[in-house]
PDB file of C-alpha atoms in Angstrom:
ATOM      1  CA  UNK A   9       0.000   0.000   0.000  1.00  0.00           C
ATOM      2  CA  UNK A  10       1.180   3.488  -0.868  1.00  0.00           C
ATOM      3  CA  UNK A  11       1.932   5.451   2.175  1.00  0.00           C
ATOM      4  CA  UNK A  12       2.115   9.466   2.536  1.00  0.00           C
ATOM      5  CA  UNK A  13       3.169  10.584   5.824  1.00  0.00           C
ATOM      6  CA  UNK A  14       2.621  13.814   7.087  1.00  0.00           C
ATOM      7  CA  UNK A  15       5.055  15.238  10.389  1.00  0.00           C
ATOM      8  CA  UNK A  16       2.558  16.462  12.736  1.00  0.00           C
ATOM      9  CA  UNK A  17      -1.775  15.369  13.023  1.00  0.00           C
ATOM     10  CA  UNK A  18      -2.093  19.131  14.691  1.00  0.00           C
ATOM     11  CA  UNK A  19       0.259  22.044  14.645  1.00  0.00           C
ATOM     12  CA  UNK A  20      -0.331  25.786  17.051  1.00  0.00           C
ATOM     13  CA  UNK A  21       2.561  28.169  16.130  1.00  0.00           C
ATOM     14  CA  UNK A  22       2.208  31.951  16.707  1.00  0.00           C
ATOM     15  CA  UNK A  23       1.943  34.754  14.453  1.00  0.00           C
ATOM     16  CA  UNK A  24       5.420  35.744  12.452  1.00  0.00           C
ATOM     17  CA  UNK A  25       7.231  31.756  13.113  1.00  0.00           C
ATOM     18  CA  UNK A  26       8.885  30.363  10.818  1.00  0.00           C
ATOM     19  CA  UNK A  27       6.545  27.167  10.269  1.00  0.00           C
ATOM     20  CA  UNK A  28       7.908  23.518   8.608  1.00  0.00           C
ATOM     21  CA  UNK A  29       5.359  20.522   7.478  1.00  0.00           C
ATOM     22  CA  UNK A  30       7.135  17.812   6.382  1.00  0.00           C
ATOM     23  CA  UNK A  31       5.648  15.150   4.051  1.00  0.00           C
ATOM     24  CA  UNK A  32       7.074  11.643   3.000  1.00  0.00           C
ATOM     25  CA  UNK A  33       6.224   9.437   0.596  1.00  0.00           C
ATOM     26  CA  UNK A  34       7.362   5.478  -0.082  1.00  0.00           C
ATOM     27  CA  UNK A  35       6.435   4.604  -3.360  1.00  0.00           C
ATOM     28  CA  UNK A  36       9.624   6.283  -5.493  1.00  0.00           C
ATOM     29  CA  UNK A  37       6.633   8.559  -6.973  1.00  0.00           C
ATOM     30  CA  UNK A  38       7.874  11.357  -9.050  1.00  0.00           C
ATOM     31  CA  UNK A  39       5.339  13.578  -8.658  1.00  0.00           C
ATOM     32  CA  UNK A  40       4.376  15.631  -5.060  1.00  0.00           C
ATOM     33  CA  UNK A  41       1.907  18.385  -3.743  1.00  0.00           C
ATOM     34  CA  UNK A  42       0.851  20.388  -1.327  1.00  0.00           C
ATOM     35  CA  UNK A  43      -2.629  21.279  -0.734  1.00  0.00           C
ATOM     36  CA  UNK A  44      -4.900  23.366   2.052  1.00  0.00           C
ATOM     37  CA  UNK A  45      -8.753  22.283   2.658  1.00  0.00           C
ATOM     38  CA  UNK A  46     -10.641  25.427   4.187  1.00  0.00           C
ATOM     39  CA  UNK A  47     -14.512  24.811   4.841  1.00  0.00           C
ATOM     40  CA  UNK A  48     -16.623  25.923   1.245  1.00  0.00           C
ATOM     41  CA  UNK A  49     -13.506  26.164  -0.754  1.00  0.00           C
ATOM     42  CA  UNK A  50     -12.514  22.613  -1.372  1.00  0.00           C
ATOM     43  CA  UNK A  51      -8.995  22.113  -1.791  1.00  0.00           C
ATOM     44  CA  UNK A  52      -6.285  24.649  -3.280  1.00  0.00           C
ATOM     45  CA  UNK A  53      -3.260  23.700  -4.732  1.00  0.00           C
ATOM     46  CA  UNK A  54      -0.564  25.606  -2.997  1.00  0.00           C
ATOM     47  CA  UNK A  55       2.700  24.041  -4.700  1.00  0.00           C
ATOM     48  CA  UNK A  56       3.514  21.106  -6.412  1.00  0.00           C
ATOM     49  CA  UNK A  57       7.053  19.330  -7.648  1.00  0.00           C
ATOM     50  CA  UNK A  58       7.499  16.586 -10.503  1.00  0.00           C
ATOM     51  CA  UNK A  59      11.025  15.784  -9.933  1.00  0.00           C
ATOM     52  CA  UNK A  60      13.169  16.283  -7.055  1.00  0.00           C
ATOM     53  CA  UNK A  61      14.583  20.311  -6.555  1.00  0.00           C
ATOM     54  CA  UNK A  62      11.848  21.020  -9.243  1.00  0.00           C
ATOM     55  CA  UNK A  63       8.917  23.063  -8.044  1.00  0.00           C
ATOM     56  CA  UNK A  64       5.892  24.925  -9.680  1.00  0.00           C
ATOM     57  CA  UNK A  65       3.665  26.969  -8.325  1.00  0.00           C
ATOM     58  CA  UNK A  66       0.046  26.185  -7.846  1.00  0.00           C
ATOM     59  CA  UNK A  67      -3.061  28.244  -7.441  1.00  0.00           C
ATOM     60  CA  UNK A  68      -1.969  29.627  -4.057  1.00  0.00           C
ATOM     61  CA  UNK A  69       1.417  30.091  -3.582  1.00  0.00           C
ATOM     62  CA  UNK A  70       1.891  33.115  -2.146  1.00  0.00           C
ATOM     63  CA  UNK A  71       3.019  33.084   1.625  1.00  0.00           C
ATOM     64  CA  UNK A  72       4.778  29.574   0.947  1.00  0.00           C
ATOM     65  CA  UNK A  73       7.574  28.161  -0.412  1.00  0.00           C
ATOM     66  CA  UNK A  74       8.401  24.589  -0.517  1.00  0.00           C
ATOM     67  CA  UNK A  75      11.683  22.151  -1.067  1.00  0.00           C
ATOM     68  CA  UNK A  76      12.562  19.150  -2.471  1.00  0.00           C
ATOM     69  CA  UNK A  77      15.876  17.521  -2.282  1.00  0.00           C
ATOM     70  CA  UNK A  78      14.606  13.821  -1.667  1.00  0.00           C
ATOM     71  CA  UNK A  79      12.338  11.829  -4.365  1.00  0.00           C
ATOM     72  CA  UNK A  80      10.903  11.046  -1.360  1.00  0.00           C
ATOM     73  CA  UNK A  81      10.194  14.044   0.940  1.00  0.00           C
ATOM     74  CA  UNK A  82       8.274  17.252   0.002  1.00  0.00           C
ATOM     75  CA  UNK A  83       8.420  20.060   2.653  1.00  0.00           C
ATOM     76  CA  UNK A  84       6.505  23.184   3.193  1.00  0.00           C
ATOM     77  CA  UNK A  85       7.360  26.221   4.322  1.00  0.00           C
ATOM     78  CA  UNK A  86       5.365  28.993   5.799  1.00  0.00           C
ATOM     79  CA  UNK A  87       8.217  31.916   5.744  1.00  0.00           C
ATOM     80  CA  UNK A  88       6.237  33.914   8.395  1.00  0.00           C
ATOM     81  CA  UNK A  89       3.165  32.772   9.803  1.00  0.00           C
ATOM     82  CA  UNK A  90      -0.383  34.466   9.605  1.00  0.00           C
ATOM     83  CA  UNK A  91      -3.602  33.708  11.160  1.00  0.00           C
ATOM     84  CA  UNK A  92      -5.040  33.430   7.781  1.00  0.00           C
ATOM     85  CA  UNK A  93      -3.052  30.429   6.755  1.00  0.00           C
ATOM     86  CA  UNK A  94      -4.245  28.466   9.950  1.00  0.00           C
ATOM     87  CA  UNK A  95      -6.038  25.606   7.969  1.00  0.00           C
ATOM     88  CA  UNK A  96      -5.506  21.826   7.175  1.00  0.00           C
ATOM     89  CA  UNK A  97      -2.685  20.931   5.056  1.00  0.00           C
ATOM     90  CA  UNK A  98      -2.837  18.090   2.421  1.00  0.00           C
ATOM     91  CA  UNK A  99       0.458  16.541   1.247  1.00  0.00           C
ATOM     92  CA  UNK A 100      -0.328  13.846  -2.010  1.00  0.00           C
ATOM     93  CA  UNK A 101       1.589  12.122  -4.724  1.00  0.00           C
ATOM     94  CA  UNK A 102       1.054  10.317  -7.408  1.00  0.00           C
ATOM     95  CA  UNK A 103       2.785   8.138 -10.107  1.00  0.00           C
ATOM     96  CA  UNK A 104       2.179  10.662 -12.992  1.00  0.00           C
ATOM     97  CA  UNK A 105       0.196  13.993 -13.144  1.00  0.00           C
ATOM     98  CA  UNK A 106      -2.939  12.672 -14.458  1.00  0.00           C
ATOM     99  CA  UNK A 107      -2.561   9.580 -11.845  1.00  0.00           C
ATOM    100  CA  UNK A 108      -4.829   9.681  -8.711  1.00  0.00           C
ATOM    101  CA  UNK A 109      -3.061  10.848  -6.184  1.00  0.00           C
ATOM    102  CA  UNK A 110      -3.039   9.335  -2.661  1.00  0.00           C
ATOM    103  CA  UNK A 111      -3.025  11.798   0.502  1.00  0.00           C
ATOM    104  CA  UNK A 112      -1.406  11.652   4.001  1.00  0.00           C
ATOM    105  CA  UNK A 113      -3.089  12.251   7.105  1.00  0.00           C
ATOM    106  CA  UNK A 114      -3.652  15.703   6.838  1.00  0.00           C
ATOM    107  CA  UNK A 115      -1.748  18.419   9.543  1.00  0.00           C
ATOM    108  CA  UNK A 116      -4.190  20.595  11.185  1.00  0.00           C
ATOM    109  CA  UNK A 117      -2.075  24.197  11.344  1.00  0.00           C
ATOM    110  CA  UNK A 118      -3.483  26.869  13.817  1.00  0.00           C
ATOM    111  CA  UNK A 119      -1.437  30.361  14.123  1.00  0.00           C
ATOM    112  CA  UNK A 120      -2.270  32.633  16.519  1.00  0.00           C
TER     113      UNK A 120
ATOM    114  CA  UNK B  17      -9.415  27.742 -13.108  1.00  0.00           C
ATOM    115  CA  UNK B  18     -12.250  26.170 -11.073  1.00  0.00           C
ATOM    116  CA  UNK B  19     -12.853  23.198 -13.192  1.00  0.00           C
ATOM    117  CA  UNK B  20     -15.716  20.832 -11.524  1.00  0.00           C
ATOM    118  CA  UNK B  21     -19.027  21.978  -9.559  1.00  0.00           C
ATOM    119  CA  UNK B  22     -20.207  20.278  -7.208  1.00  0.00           C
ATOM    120  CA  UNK B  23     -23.875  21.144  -6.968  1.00  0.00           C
ATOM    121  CA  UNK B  24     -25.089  20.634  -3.223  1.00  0.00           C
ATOM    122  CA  UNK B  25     -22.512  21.009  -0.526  1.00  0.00           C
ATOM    123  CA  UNK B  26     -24.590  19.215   1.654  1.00  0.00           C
ATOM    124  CA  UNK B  27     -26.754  16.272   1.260  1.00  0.00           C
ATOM    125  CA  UNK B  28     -28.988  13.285   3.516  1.00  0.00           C
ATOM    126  CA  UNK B  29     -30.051  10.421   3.094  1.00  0.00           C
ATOM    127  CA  UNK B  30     -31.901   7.684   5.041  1.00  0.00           C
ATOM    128  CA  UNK B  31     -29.839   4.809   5.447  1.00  0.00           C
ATOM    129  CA  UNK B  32     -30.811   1.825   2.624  1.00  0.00           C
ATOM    130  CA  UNK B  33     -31.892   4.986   0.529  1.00  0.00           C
ATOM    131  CA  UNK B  34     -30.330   6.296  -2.925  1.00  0.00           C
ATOM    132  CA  UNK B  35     -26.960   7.938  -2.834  1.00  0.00           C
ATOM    133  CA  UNK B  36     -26.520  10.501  -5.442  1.00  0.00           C
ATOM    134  CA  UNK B  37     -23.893  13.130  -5.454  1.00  0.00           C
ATOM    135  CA  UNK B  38     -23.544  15.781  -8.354  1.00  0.00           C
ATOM    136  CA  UNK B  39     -20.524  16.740 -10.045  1.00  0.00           C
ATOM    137  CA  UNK B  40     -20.066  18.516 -13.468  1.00  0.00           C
ATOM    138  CA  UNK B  41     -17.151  19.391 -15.348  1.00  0.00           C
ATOM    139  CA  UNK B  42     -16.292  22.113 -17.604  1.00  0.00           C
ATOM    140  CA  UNK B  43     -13.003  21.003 -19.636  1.00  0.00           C
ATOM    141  CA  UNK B  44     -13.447  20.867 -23.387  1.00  0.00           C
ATOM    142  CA  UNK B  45     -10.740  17.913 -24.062  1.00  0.00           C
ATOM    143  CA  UNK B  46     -11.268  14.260 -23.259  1.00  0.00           C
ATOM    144  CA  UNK B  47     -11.093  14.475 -19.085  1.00  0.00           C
ATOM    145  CA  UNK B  48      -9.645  12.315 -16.090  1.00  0.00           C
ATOM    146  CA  UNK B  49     -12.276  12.273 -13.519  1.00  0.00           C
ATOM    147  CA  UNK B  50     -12.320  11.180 -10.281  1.00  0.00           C
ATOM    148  CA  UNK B  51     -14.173  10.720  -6.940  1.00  0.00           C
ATOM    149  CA  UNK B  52     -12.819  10.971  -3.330  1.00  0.00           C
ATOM    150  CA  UNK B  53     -13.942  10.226  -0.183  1.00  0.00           C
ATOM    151  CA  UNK B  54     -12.849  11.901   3.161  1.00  0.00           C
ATOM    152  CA  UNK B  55     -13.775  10.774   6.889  1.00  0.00           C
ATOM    153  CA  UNK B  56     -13.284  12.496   9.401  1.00  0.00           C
ATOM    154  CA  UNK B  57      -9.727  13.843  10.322  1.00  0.00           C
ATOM    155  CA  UNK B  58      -8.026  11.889   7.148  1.00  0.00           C
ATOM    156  CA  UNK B  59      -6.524  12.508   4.517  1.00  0.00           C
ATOM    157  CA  UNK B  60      -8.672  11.947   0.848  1.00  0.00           C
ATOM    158  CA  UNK B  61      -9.195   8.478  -0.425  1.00  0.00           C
ATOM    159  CA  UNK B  62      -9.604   6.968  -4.080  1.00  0.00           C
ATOM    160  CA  UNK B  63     -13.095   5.785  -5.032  1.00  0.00           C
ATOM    161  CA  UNK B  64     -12.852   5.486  -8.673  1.00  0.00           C
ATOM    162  CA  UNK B  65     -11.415   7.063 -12.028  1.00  0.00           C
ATOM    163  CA  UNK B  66     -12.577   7.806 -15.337  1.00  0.00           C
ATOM    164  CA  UNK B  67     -10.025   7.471 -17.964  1.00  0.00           C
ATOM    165  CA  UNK B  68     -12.519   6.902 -20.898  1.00  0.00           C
ATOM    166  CA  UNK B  69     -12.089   3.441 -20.839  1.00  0.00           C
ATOM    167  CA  UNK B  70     -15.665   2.991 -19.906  1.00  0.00           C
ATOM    168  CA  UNK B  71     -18.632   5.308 -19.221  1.00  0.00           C
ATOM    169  CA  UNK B  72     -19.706   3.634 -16.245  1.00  0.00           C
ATOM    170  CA  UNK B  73     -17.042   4.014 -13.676  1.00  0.00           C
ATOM    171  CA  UNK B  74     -17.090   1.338 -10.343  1.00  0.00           C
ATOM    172  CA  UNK B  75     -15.388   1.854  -7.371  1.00  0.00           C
ATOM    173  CA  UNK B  76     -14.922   0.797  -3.577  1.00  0.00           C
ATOM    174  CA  UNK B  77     -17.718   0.088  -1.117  1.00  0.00           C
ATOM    175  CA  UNK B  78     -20.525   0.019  -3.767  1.00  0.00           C
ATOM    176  CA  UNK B  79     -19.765   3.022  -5.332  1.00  0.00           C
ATOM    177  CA  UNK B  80     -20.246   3.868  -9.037  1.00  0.00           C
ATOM    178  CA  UNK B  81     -20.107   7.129 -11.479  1.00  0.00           C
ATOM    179  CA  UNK B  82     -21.494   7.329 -14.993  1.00  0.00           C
ATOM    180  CA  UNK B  83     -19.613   9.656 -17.441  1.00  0.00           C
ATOM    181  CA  UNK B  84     -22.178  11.729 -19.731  1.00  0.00           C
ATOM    182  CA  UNK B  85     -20.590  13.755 -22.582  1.00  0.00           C
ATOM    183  CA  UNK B  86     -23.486  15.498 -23.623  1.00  0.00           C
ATOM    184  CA  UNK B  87     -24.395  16.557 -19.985  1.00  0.00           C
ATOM    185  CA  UNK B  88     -20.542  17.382 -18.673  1.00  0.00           C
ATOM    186  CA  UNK B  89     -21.514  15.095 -15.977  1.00  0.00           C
ATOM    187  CA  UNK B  90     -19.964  12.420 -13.879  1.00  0.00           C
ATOM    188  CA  UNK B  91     -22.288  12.340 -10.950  1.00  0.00           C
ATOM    189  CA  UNK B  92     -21.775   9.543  -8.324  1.00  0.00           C
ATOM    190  CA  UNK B  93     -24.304   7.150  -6.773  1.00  0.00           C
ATOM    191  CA  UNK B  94     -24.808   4.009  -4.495  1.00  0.00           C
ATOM    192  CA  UNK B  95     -28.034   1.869  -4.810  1.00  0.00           C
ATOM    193  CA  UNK B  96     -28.226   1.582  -0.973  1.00  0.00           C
ATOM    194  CA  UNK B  97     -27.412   4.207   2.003  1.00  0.00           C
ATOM    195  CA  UNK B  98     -24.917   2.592   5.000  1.00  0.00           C
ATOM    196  CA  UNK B  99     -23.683   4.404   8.043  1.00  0.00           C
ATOM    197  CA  UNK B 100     -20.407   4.603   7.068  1.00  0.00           C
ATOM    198  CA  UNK B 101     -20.679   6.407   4.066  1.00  0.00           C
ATOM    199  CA  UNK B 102     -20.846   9.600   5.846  1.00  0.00           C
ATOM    200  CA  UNK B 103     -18.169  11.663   5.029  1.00  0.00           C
ATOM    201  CA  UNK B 104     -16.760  14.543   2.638  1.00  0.00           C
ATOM    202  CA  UNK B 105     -16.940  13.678  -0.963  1.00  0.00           C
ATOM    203  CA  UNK B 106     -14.661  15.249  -3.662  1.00  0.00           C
ATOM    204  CA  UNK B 107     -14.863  15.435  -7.057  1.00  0.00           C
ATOM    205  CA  UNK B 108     -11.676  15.965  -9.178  1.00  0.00           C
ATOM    206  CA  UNK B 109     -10.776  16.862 -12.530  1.00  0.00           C
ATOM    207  CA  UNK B 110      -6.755  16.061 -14.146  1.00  0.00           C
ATOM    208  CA  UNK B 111      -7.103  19.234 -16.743  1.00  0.00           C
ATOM    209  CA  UNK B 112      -3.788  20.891 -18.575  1.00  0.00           C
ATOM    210  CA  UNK B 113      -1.193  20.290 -15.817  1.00  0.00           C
ATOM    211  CA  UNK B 114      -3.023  19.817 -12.689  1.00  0.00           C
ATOM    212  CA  UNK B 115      -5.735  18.770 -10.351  1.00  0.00           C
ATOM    213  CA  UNK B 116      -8.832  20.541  -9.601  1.00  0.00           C
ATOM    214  CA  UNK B 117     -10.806  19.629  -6.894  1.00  0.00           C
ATOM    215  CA  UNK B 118     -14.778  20.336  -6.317  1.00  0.00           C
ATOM    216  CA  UNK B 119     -15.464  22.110  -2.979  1.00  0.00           C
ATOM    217  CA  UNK B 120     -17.151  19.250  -1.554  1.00  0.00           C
ATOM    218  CA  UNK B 121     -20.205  17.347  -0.633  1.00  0.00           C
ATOM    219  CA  UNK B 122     -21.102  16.473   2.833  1.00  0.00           C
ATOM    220  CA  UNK B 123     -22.875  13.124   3.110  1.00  0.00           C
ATOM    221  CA  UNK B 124     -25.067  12.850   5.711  1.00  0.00           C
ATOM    222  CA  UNK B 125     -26.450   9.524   6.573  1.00  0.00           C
ATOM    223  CA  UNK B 126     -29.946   9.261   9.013  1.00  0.00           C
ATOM    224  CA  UNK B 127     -30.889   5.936  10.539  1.00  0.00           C
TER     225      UNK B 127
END
């Protein structure tokens, strides 16, 4: 079974840290993301990375930046926290873009 | 570019009743469509994919989605209600280079 790991289940930082959610994968897939689930709005790609030290920007992006230097871990960064990014975090991968994708746990992120 | 709508962001059902959950999609080349479920506090889970091998799509735990061309549809039903289908349901759309998720349908089941 495919398995996506995700660092932390819930996560309180304060307003202006420097915040890190980790994400690992075991399947050798090539292709990574990062997501946030907010109540009415679904979920938004934030960033996403198709080979290792490659990155692309999603819908989202600003406020984050992410890093790659494993095939197998996918990290993201909150530069400086804000109590508008407190929200659940989605890490996923897949074999291939078009491929379903299979999520981790899910971190729950509150900044205040 | 929102991609899928999911009309109804809540829905209930009696239990042993029909499941239907609406999802339409707007891309204008062949699409990858999927369904996903999400209980509570997890992640998303596959249901089932539509890769235009076949319009009818089947998937876990009784679940199946028909794809209709003419009606941008790929709406997802299950004959019979249970318990345990309550949860978050997702519809998904692989267009250009990325995913686009719906924003959700809440199932809720009543005994």
């Amino acid at each position: 079974d495919v398995k996506v790991t995700q660092s932390s289940r819930y996560l309180v930082k304060r307003t202006g840290e420097k915040v890190f959610l980790e994400c690992v994968q075991d399947m050798d897939h090539e292709n990574m993301f990062w997501y946030r689930q907010d109540p009415g709005l679904g979920l938004r790609l934030i960033y996403f990375s198709y080979d290792v030290k490659m990155k692309e920007k999603g819908d989202i992006p600003e406020g984050y930046s992410v890093s790659r230097e494993k095939k197998e871990r996918f990290s993201l960064i909150l530069e400086s926290a804000s109590t508008n990014q407190t929200s659940m975090y989605l890490c996923a991968s897949s074999w291939s873009p078009s491929y379903e994708q299979y999520f981790g746990p899910g971190t729950r992120l509150t900044v205040t | 570019a929102q991609s899928v709508t999911q009309l109804g962001s809540h829905v209930s059902v009696s239990e042993g009743a029909l499941v239907l959950l609406r999802c339409n999609y707007s891309s204008s080349v062949p699409p990858y469509l999927f369904w996903y479920v999400q209980y509570p506090n997890q992640g998303l889970q596959l249901l089932l994919k539509y890769t235009s091998a076949a319009t009818l799509v089947k998937g876990i735990n009784g679940f199946e989605a028909e794809f209709k061309k003419s009606e941008t549809s790929f709406h997802l039903t299950k004959p019979s209600a249970h318990m345990s289908d309550a949860a978050e349901y997702f519809c998904a759309d692989f267009t250009g280079n990325q995913f686009y998720f719906g924003t959700g349908t809440s199932l809720t089941v009543i005994p």
